[in-house]
PDB file of C-alpha atoms in Angstrom:
ATOM      1  CA  MET A   1     200.969  -2.048 171.756  1.00 75.00           C
ATOM      2  CA  LYS A   2     198.399   0.648 172.153  1.00 89.00           C
ATOM      3  CA  ILE A   3     197.756   2.765 169.529  1.00 96.00           C
ATOM      4  CA  ARG A   4     197.827   6.469 171.195  1.00 97.00           C
ATOM      5  CA  LYS A   5     198.426   8.979 168.095  1.00 98.00           C
ATOM      6  CA  ILE A   6     197.975   8.221 164.506  1.00 98.00           C
ATOM      7  CA  LEU A   7     199.286  11.167 161.980  1.00 97.00           C
ATOM      8  CA  CYS A   8     196.958  10.911 158.397  1.00 97.00           C
ATOM      9  CA  CYS A   9     199.315  12.485 156.164  1.00 95.00           C
ATOM     10  CA  CYS A  10     199.461  13.797 152.565  1.00 91.00           C
ATOM     11  CA  ILE A  11     201.760  15.720 150.112  1.00 89.00           C
ATOM     12  CA  SER A  12     200.856  19.408 151.345  1.00 85.00           C
ATOM     13  CA  GLY A  13     198.724  18.778 154.636  1.00 78.00           C
ATOM     14  CA  MET A  14     195.886  20.697 153.299  1.00 80.00           C
ATOM     15  CA  GLY A  15     193.409  18.551 151.899  1.00 86.00           C
ATOM     16  CA  SER A  16     193.464  14.929 151.374  1.00 90.00           C
ATOM     17  CA  SER A  17     194.964  14.420 154.958  1.00 93.00           C
ATOM     18  CA  PHE A  18     191.915  16.542 156.800  1.00 93.00           C
ATOM     19  CA  ILE A  19     189.377  14.017 154.914  1.00 94.00           C
ATOM     20  CA  VAL A  20     191.076  11.487 155.740  1.00 95.00           C
ATOM     21  CA  GLU A  21     191.252  12.131 159.613  1.00 96.00           C
ATOM     22  CA  MET A  22     187.698  13.396 159.533  1.00 96.00           C
ATOM     23  CA  ASN A  23     187.059   9.906 158.149  1.00 97.00           C
ATOM     24  CA  LEU A  24     189.152   8.796 160.654  1.00 98.00           C
ATOM     25  CA  LYS A  25     187.784   9.838 163.808  1.00 97.00           C
ATOM     26  CA  LYS A  26     184.546   8.169 163.114  1.00 97.00           C
ATOM     27  CA  VAL A  27     185.935   4.725 161.787  1.00 97.00           C
ATOM     28  CA  LEU A  28     188.055   4.978 165.728  1.00 97.00           C
ATOM     29  CA  ASP A  29     184.444   6.154 167.323  1.00 97.00           C
ATOM     30  CA  LYS A  30     182.576   2.715 165.327  1.00 96.00           C
ATOM     31  CA  LEU A  31     185.960   0.497 167.234  1.00 95.00           C
ATOM     32  CA  ASN A  32     185.430   1.923 171.149  1.00 95.00           C
ATOM     33  CA  MET A  33     188.952   3.523 170.132  1.00 95.00           C
ATOM     34  CA  SER A  34     187.436   7.085 170.560  1.00 89.00           C
ATOM     35  CA  ASP A  35     191.092   7.675 173.360  1.00 95.00           C
ATOM     36  CA  VAL A  36     193.611   7.866 170.476  1.00 97.00           C
ATOM     37  CA  GLU A  37     194.407  11.523 169.825  1.00 98.00           C
ATOM     38  CA  VAL A  38     194.306  11.822 165.203  1.00 98.00           C
ATOM     39  CA  ASN A  39     195.907  14.695 163.378  1.00 96.00           C
ATOM     40  CA  HIS A  40     196.580  15.331 160.066  1.00 95.00           C
ATOM     41  CA  ALA A  41     200.084  16.476 158.471  1.00 95.00           C
ATOM     42  CA  GLY A  42     201.581  16.465 155.389  1.00 93.00           C
ATOM     43  CA  ILE A  43     204.433  13.912 154.737  1.00 93.00           C
ATOM     44  CA  TYR A  44     207.419  16.469 155.855  1.00 93.00           C
ATOM     45  CA  ASP A  45     205.463  15.571 159.785  1.00 94.00           C
ATOM     46  CA  ALA A  46     206.068  11.934 159.397  1.00 96.00           C
ATOM     47  CA  PHE A  47     209.197  11.247 160.974  1.00 96.00           C
ATOM     48  CA  PRO A  48     209.881   8.125 163.372  1.00 97.00           C
ATOM     49  CA  GLY A  49     208.648   9.241 167.078  1.00 97.00           C
ATOM     50  CA  ALA A  50     205.918  11.531 165.733  1.00 97.00           C
ATOM     51  CA  ALA A  51     202.576   8.931 165.450  1.00 98.00           C
ATOM     52  CA  ASP A  52     202.365   5.130 166.072  1.00 97.00           C
ATOM     53  CA  LEU A  53     200.409   4.657 162.968  1.00 98.00           C
ATOM     54  CA  TYR A  54     200.571   6.863 159.849  1.00 98.00           C
ATOM     55  CA  ILE A  55     197.873   6.952 157.341  1.00 98.00           C
ATOM     56  CA  CYS A  56     198.092   8.020 154.120  1.00 96.00           C
ATOM     57  CA  SER A  57     197.558   8.014 150.282  1.00 92.00           C
ATOM     58  CA  SER A  58     199.435   5.225 148.186  1.00 93.00           C
ATOM     59  CA  ASP A  59     201.968   7.907 146.254  1.00 92.00           C
ATOM     60  CA  VAL A  60     203.350   8.731 149.344  1.00 94.00           C
ATOM     61  CA  TYR A  61     203.325   5.295 151.262  1.00 96.00           C
ATOM     62  CA  GLU A  62     206.865   4.715 150.856  1.00 95.00           C
ATOM     63  CA  GLU A  63     208.294   8.270 152.771  1.00 94.00           C
ATOM     64  CA  CYS A  64     205.694   7.551 155.241  1.00 95.00           C
ATOM     65  CA  LEU A  65     206.848   4.297 155.839  1.00 96.00           C
ATOM     66  CA  LYS A  66     210.296   5.764 156.527  1.00 96.00           C
ATOM     67  CA  ALA A  67     208.955   7.382 159.708  1.00 97.00           C
ATOM     68  CA  GLY A  68     207.265   3.625 161.340  1.00 97.00           C
ATOM     69  CA  ASP A  69     204.029   1.115 160.974  1.00 97.00           C
ATOM     70  CA  THR A  70     201.657   2.260 157.554  1.00 98.00           C
ATOM     71  CA  ILE A  71     198.809   2.378 156.274  1.00 98.00           C
ATOM     72  CA  PRO A  72     198.178   3.289 152.146  1.00 97.00           C
ATOM     73  CA  LEU A  73     194.677   4.205 150.506  1.00 97.00           C
ATOM     74  CA  ASP A  74     193.556   3.671 147.578  1.00 95.00           C
ATOM     75  CA  ARG A  75     190.682   5.642 147.952  1.00 94.00           C
ATOM     76  CA  LEU A  76     191.295   8.234 150.204  1.00 88.00           C
ATOM     77  CA  THR A  77     187.684   9.770 150.948  1.00 90.00           C
ATOM     78  CA  ASP A  78     186.071   5.332 150.743  1.00 95.00           C
ATOM     79  CA  ILE A  79     185.711   5.505 154.774  1.00 96.00           C
ATOM     80  CA  ASN A  80     184.756   1.197 154.621  1.00 97.00           C
ATOM     81  CA  GLU A  81     188.603   1.231 153.190  1.00 97.00           C
ATOM     82  CA  LEU A  82     190.020   2.657 156.667  1.00 98.00           C
ATOM     83  CA  GLU A  83     188.025   1.016 158.644  1.00 97.00           C
ATOM     84  CA  THR A  84     188.556  -2.555 157.022  1.00 98.00           C
ATOM     85  CA  LYS A  85     192.759  -1.903 157.034  1.00 98.00           C
ATOM     86  CA  LEU A  86     192.512  -0.197 160.040  1.00 98.00           C
ATOM     87  CA  SER A  87     191.099  -3.022 161.644  1.00 97.00           C
ATOM     88  CA  ALA A  88     193.142  -5.876 159.971  1.00 97.00           C
ATOM     89  CA  TYR A  89     196.303  -3.308 161.368  1.00 97.00           C
ATOM     90  CA  VAL A  90     194.593  -3.565 165.155  1.00 96.00           C
ATOM     91  CA  GLU A  91     194.083  -7.707 165.311  1.00 95.00           C
ATOM     92  CA  SER A  92     197.548  -7.640 163.866  1.00 95.00           C
ATOM     93  CA  ILE A  93     198.892  -6.062 167.053  1.00 92.00           C
ATOM     94  CA  ARG A  94     196.999  -7.906 169.796  1.00 86.00           C
TER      95      ARG A  94
END
């Protein structure tokens, strides 16, 4: 499976999801995956087919999981956690 689109989600889609989006773009560049489309949104935009992967805070994980493959983050601004979890996910789908 190829990841084409990732949606970073938070409750409202305004603040923390945007921070995750900015960090995710850095991680994707580092992993040579800069061709992946990245957006941020509220959990109301997390529905099946909206993205190939959803990244969110742990508190909205169950809601995003209903939409598809989801990576929960314990510390939204921790770029190392994001890179570690995304790398593990990418390895798991190969």
